[in-house]
mmCIF file of C-alpha atoms in Angstrom:
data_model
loop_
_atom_site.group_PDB
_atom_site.id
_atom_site.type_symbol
_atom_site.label_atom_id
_atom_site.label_comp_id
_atom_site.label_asym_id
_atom_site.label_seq_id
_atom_site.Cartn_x
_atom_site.Cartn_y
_atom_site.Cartn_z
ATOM 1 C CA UNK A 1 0.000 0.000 0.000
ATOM 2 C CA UNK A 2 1.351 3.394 -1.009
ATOM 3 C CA UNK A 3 2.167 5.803 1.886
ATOM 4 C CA UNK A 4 1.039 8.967 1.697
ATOM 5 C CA UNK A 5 4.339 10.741 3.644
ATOM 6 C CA UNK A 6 6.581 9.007 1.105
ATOM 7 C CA UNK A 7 5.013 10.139 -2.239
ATOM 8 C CA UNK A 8 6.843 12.804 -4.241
ATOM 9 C CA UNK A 9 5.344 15.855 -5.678
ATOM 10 C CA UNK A 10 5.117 14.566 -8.878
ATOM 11 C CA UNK A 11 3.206 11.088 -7.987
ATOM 12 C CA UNK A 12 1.088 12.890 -5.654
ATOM 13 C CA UNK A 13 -0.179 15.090 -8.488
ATOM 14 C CA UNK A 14 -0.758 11.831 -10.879
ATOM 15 C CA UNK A 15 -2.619 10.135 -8.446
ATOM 16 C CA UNK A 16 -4.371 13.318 -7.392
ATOM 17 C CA UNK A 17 -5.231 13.544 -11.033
ATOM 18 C CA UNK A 18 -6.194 9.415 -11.372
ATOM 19 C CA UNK A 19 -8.318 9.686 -8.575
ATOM 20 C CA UNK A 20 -10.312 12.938 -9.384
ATOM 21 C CA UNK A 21 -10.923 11.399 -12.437
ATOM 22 C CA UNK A 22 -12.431 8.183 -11.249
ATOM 23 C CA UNK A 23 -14.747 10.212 -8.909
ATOM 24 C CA UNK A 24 -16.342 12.282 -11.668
ATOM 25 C CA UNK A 25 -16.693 8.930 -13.938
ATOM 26 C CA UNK A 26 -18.341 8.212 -10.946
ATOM 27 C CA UNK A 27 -21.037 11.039 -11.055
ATOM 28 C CA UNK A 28 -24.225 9.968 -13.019
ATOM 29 C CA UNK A 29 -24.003 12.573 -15.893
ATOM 30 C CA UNK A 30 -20.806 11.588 -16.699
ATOM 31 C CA UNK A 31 -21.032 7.696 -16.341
ATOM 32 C CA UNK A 32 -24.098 7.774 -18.713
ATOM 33 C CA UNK A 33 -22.186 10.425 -21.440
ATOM 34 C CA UNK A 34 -19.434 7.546 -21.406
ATOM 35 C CA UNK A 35 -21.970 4.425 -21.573
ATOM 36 C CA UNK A 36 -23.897 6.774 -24.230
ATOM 37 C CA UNK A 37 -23.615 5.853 -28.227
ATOM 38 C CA UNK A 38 -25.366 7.009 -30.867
ATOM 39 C CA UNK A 39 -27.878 5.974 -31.510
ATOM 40 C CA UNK A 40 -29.341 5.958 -27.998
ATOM 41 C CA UNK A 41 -32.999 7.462 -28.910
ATOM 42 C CA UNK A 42 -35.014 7.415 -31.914
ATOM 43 C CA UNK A 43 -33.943 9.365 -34.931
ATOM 44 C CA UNK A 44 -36.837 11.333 -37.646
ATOM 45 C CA UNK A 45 -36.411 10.727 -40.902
ATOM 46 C CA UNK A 46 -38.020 14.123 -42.799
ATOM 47 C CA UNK A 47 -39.244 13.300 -46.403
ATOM 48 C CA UNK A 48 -39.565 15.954 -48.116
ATOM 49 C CA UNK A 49 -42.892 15.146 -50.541
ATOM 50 C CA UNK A 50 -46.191 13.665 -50.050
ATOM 51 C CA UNK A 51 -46.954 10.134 -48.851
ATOM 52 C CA UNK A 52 -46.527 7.674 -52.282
ATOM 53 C CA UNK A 53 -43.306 9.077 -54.175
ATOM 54 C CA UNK A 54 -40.135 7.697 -54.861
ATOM 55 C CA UNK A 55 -38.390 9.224 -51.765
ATOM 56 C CA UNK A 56 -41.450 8.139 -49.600
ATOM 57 C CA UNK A 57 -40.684 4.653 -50.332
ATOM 58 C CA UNK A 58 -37.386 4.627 -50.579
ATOM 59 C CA UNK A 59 -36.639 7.067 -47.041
ATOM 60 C CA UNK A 60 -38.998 4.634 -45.430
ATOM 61 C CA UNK A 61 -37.263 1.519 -46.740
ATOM 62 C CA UNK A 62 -33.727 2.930 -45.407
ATOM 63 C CA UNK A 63 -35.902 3.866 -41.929
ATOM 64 C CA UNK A 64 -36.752 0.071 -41.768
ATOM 65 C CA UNK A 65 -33.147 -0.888 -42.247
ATOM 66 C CA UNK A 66 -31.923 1.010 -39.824
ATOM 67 C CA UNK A 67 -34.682 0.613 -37.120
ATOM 68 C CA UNK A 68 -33.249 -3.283 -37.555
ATOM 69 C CA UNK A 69 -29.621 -3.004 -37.411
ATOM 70 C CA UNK A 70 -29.240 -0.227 -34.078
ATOM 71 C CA UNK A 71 -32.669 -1.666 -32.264
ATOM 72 C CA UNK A 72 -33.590 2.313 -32.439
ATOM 73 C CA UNK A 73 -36.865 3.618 -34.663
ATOM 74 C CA UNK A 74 -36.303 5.399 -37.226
ATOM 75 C CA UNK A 75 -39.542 7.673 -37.545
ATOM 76 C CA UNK A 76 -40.741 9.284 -41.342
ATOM 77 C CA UNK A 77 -41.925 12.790 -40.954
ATOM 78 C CA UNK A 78 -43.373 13.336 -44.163
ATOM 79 C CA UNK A 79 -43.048 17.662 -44.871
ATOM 80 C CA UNK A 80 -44.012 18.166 -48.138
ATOM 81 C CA UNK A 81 -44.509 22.022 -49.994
ATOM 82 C CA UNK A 82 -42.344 24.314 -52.461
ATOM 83 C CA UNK A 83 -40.249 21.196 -54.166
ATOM 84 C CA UNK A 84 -39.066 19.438 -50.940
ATOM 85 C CA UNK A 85 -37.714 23.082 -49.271
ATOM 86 C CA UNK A 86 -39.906 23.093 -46.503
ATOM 87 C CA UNK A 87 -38.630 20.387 -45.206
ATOM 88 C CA UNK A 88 -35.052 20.423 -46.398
ATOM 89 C CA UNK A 89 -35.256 23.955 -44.167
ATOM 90 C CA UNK A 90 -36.249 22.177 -40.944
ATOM 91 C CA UNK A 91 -33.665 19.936 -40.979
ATOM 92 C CA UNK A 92 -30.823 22.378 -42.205
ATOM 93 C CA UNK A 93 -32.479 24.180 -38.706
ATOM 94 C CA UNK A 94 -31.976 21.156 -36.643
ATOM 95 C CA UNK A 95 -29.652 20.043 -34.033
ATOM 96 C CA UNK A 96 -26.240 18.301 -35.810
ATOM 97 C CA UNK A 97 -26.287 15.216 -33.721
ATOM 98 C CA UNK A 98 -27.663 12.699 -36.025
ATOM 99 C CA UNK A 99 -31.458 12.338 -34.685
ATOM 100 C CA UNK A 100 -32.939 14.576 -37.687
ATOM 101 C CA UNK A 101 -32.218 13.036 -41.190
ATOM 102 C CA UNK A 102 -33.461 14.458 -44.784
ATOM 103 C CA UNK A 103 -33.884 12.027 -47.398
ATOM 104 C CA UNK A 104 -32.668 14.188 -50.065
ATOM 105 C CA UNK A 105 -33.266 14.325 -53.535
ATOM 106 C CA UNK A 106 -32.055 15.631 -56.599
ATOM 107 C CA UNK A 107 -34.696 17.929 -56.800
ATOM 108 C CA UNK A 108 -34.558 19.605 -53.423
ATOM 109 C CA UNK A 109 -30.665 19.758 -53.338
ATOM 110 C CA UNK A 110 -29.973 20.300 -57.139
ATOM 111 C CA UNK A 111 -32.953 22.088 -58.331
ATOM 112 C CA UNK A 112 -34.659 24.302 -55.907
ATOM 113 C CA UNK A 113 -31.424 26.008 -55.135
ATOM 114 C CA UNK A 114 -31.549 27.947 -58.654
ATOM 115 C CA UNK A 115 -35.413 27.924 -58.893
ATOM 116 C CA UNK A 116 -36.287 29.278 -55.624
ATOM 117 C CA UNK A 117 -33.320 32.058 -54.988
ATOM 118 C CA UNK A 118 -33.600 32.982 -51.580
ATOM 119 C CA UNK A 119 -33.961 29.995 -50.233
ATOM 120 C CA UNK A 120 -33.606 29.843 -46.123
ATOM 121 C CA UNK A 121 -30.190 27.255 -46.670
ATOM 122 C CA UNK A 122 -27.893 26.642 -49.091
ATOM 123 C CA UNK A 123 -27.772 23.058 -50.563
ATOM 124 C CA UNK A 124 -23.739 23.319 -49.891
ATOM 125 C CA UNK A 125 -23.489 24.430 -46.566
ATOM 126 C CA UNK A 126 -26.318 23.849 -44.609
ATOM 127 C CA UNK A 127 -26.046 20.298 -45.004
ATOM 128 C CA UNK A 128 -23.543 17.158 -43.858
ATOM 129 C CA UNK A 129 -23.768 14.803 -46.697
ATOM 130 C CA UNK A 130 -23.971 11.374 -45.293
ATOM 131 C CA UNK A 131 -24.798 8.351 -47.761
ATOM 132 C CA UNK A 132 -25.934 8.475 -51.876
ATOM 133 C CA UNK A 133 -29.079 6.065 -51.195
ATOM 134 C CA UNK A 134 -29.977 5.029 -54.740
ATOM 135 C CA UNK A 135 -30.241 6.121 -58.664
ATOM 136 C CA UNK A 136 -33.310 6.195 -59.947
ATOM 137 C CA UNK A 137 -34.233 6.381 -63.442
ATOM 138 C CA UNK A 138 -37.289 8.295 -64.917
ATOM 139 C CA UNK A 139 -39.815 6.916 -67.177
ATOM 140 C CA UNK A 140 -42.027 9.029 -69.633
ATOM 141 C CA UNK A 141 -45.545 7.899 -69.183
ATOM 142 C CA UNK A 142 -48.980 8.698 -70.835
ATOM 143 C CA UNK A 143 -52.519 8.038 -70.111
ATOM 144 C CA UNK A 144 -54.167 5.091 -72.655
ATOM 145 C CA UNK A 145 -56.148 7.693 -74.400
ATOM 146 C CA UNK A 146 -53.037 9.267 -75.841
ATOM 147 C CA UNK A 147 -52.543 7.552 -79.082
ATOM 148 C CA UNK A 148 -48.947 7.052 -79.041
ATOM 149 C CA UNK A 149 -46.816 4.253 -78.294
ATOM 150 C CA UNK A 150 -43.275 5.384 -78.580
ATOM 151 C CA UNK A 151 -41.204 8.284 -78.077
ATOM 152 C CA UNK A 152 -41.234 9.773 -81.787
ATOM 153 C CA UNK A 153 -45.098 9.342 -82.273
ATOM 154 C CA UNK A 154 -45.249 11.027 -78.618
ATOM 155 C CA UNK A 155 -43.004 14.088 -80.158
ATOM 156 C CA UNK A 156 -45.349 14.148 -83.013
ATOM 157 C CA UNK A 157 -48.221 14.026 -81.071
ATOM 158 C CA UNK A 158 -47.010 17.112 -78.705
ATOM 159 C CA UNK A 159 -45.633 18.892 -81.611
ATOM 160 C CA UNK A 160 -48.803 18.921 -83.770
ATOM 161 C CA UNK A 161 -50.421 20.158 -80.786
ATOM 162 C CA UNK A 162 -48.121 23.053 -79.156
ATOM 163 C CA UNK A 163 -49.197 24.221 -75.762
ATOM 164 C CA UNK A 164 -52.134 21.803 -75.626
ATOM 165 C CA UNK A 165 -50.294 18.345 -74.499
ATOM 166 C CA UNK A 166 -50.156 18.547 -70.520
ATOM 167 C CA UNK A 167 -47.789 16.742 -67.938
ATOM 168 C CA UNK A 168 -47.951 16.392 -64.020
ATOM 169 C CA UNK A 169 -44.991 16.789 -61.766
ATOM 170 C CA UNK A 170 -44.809 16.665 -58.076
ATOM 171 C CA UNK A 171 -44.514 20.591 -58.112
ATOM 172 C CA UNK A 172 -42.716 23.182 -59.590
ATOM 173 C CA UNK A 173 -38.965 22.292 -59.568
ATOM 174 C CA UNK A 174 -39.870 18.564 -58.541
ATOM 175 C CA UNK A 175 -37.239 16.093 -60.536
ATOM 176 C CA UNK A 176 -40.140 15.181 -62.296
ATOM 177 C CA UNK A 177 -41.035 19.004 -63.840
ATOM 178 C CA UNK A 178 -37.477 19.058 -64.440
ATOM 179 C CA UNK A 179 -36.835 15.920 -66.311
ATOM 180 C CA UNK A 180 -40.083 16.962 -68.753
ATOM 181 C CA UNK A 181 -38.766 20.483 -69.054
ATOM 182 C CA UNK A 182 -35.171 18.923 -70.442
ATOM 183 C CA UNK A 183 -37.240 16.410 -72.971
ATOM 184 C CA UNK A 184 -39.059 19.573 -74.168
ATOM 185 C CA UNK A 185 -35.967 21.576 -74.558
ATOM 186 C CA UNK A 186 -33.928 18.973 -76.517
ATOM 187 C CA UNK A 187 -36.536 18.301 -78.672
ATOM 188 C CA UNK A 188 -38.044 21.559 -79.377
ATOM 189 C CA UNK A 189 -41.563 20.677 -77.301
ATOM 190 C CA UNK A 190 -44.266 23.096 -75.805
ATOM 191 C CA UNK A 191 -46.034 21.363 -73.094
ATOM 192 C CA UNK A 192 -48.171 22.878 -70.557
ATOM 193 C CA UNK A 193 -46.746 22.009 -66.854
ATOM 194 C CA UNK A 194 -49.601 20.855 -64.432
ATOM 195 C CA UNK A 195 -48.160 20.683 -61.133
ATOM 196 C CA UNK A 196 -49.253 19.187 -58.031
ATOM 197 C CA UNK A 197 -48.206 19.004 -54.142
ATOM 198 C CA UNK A 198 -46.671 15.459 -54.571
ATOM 199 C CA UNK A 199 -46.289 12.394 -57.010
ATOM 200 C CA UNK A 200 -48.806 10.650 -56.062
ATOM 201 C CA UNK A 201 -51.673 13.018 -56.458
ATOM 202 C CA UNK A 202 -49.728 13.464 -59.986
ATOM 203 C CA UNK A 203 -49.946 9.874 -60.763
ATOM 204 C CA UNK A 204 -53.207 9.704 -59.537
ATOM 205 C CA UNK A 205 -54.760 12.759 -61.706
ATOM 206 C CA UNK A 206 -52.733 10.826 -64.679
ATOM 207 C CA UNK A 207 -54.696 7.544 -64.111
ATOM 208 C CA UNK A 208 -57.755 9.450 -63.793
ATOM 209 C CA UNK A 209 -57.250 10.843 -67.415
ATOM 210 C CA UNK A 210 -56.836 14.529 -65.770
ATOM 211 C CA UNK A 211 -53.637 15.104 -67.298
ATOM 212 C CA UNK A 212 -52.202 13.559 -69.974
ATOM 213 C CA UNK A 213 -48.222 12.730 -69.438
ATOM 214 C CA UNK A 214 -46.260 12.397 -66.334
ATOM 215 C CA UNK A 215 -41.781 11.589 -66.250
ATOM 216 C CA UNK A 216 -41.232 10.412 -63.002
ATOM 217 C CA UNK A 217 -39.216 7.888 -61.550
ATOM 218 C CA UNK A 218 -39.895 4.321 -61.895
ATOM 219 C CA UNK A 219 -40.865 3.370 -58.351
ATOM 220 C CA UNK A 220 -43.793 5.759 -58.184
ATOM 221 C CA UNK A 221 -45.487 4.003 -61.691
ATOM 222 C CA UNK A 222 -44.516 0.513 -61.616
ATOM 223 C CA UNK A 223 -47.630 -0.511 -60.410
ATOM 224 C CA UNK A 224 -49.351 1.253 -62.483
ATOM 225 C CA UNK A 225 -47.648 0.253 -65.827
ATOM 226 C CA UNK A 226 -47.655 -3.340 -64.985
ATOM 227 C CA UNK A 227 -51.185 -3.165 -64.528
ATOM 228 C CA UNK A 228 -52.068 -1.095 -68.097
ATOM 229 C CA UNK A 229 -53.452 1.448 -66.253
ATOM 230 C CA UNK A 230 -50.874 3.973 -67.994
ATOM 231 C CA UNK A 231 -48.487 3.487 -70.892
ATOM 232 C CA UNK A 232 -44.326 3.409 -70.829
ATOM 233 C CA UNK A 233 -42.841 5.273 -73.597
ATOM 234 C CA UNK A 234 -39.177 5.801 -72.173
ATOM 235 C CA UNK A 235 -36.509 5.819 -69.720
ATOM 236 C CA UNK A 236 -34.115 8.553 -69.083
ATOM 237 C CA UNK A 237 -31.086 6.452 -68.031
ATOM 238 C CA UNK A 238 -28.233 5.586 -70.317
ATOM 239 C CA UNK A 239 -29.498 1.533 -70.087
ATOM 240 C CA UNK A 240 -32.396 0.156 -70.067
ATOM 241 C CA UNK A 241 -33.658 -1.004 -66.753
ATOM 242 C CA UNK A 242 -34.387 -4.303 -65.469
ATOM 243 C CA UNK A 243 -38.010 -3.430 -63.988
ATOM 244 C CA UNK A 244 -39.257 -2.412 -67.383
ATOM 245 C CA UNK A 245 -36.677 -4.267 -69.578
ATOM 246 C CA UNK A 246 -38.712 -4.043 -73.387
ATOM 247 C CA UNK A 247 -39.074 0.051 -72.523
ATOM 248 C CA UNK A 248 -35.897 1.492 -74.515
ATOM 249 C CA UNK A 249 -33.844 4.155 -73.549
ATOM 250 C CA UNK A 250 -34.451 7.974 -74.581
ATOM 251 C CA UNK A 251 -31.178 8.364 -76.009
ATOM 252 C CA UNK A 252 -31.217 4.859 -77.706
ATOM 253 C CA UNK A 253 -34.372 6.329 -79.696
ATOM 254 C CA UNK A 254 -32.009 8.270 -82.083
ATOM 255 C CA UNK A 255 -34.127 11.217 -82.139
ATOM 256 C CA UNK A 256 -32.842 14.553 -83.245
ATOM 257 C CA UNK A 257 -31.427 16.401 -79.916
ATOM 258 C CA UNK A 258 -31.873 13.565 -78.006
ATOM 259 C CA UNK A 259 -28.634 11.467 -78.065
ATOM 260 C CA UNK A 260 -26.900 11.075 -74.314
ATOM 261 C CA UNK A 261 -29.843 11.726 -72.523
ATOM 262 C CA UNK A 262 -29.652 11.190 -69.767
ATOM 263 C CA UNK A 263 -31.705 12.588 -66.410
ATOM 264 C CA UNK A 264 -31.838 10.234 -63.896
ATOM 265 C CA UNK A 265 -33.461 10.804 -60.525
ATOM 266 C CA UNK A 266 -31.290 10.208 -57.039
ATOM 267 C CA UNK A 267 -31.523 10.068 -53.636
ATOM 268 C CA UNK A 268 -29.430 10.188 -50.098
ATOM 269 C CA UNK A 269 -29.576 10.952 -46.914
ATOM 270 C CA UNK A 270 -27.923 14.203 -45.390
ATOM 271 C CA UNK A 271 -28.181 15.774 -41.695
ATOM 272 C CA UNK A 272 -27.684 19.311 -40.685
ATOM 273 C CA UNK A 273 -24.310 21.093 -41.188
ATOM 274 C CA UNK A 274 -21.109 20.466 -38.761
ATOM 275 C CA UNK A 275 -22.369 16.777 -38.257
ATOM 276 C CA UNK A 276 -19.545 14.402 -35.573
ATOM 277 C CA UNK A 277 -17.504 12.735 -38.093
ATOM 278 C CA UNK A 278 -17.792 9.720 -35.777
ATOM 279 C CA UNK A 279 -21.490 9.689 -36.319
ATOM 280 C CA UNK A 280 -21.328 10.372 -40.068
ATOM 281 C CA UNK A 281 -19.546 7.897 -40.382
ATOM 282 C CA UNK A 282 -21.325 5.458 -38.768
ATOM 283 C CA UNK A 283 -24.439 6.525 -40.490
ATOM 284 C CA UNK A 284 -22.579 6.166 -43.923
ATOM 285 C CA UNK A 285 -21.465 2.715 -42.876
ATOM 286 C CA UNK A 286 -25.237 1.206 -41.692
ATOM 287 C CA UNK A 287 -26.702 2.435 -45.076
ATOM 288 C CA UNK A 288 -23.965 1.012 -47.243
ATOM 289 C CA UNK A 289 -24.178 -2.664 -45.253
ATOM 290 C CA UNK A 290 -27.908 -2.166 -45.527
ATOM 291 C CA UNK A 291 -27.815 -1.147 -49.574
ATOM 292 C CA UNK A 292 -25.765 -4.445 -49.880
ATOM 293 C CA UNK A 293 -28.635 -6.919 -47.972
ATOM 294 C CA UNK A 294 -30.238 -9.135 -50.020
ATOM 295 C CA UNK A 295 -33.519 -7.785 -48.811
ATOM 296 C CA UNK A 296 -33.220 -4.297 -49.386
ATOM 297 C CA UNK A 297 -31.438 -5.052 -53.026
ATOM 298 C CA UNK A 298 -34.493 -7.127 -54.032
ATOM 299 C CA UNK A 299 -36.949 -4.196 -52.676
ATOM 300 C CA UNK A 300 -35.130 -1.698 -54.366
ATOM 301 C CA UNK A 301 -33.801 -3.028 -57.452
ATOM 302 C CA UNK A 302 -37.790 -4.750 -58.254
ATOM 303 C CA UNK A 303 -38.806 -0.649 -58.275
ATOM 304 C CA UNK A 304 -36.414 0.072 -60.742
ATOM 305 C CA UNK A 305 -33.900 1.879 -58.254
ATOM 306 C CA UNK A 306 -30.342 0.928 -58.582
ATOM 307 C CA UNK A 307 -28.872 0.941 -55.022
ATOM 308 C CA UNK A 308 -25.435 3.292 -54.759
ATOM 309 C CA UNK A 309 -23.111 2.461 -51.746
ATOM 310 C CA UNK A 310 -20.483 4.829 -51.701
ATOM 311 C CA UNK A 311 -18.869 7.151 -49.087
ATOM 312 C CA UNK A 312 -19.625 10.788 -47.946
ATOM 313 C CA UNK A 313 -17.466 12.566 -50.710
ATOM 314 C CA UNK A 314 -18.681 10.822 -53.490
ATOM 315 C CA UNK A 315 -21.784 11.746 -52.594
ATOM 316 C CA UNK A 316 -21.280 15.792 -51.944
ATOM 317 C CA UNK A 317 -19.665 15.278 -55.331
ATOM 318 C CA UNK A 318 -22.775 14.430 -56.945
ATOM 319 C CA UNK A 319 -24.488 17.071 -55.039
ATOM 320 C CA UNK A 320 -22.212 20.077 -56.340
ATOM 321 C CA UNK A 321 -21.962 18.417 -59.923
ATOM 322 C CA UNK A 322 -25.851 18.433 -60.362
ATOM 323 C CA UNK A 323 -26.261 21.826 -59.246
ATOM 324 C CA UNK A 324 -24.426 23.048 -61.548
ATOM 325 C CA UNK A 325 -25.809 21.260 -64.349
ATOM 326 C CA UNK A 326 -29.644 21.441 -63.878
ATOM 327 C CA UNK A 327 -28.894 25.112 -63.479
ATOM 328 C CA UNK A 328 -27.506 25.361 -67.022
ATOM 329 C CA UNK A 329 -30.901 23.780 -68.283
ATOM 330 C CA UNK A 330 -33.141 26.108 -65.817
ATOM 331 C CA UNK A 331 -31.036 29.063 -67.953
ATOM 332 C CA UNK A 332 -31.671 27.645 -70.851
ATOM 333 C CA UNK A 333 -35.369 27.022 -70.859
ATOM 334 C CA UNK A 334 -35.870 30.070 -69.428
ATOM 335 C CA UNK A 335 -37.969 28.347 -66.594
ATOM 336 C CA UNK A 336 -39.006 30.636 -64.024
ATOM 337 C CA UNK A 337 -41.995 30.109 -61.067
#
């Protein structure tokens, strides 16, 4: 046993310093900040649209992985309203500690930024890219009382009637408006944009013969196609997808303006800005392991959305790339709200 008389100054202060220590890892606060991990409590997943969309399904999908793997629930808060800003805003507004997610989307981080110019965050730096969730590709599709069948009898069609052919979207800027307003600029089109708060009210009003063409991504019309309720025309990825495998390509079509088309749709999940790299990247990890289940590949790849594990960069790479691009064709058509 150490004497107390016989310590020097130098082990008195260390085991001063040892002891002190112990007692405060004995205090409650600090015993449960050390036992603490995230995720200790459940975390809200905001999706940005209406109930029924692509992210809808896919955000909740990722939730249910998640919820599985850390024993912790994963709750979707579905804030939908000016293409996905509202609730890109409330999570850009949130605490950085991992328990408020986004399940962002090409539209809200890409799009919005150049449509809606004072928006309350800025798709750079308000946000802590975390994981690239999946690509998704759009697919033109028309109501069965539109007498066309492919995409060159659909240009005909639209062209023979300018201003009269009209297309849903999920709302002004939505991927969806977007993706129709590039068709129409590469191959000289003038449609009449009808939007709506959501995809699925757009798909709905489509079924219902309300509107007459809709580009959105695959998951949200799968159903739909398979049972004949609307017609495929065309995808906008570079290869044709497995879900719809005898629907070609746009840029495959040949059509004048038209070759390397390419507007895909894509989601991820991103926090609030100045996130705990520890917690990033544990968040970055979970998704990727859960992209790669056999489950969750099966779900996703069945809707037509091609899973895309990758790490944090590669993913605010795609983000700043995007920007910049859909800007150009927001210029260029002269699209304004």
């Amino acid at each position: 046993m150490t004497s107390f008389q016989h310590l020097t100054r130098r082990q008195w202060a260390q085991w001063a310093g040892a002891g002190a220590l112990t007692g405060l890892a004995g205090l409650p606060g600090m015993a449960a900040a050390q036992k603490t991990s995230y995720p200790h409590k459940a975390i809200r997943m905001v999706i940005p649209f209406t109930p029924g969309g692509s992210a809808d399904i896919l955000g909740r999908a990722i939730g249910h992985e998640l919820t599985t793997a850390w024993g912790q629930s994963v709750v979707p808060e579905n804030v939908a309203g000016a293409g996905g800003s509202i609730g890109a805003d409330r999570v850009a507004k949130a605490a950085a500690d991992g328990y408020t997610l986004l399940m962002g989307h090409v539209g809200t981080l890409a799009v919005t930024p150049t449509l809606y110019p004072k928006l309350p965050y800025d798709p750079i730096k308000s946000f802590t890219p975390l994981a690239w969730v999946a690509r998704v590709p759009n697919v033109l599709v028309v109501h069965p009382s539109v007498p066309v069948n492919d995409l060159a009898s659909f240009i005909a069609y639209a062209k023979a009637r300018p201003g009269s052919v009209n297309f849903s979207s999920g709302g002004n800027g939505s991927a969806a408006h977007m993706t129709m307003a590039y068709l129409a600029l590469q191959a000289g089109l003038n449609l009449q944009h009808v939007p709506y708060k959501g995809t699925a009210p757009a798909v709905n009003d489509l079924v219902a013969g309300q509107v007459q063409a809709l580009f959105t991504g695959v998951p949200a019309v799968l159903a739909q196609i398979r049972s004949g309720q609307i017609k495929a025309i065309a995808v906008s990825s570079p290869q044709r997808i497995a879900a719809l495998p005898n629907v070609p390509t746009v840029a495959e079509t040949g059509l004048p303006g038209l070759s390397g088309f390419e507007a895909d749709q894509w989601y991820g999940v991103v926090g609030p800005a100045q996130m705990p790299i520890d917690v990033v990247n544990k968040i970055n990890a979970q998704i990727n392991a859960s992209l790669k289940s056999p489950a969750i590949l099966e779900r996703l790849q069945s809707e037509g959305a091609q899973p895309m594990p990758s790490t944090p960069k590669v993913f605010a790479d795609l983000i700043a790339k995007d920007l910049q691009r859909w800007r150009k064709v927001i210029v260029d058509s002269k699209m304004s709200l």
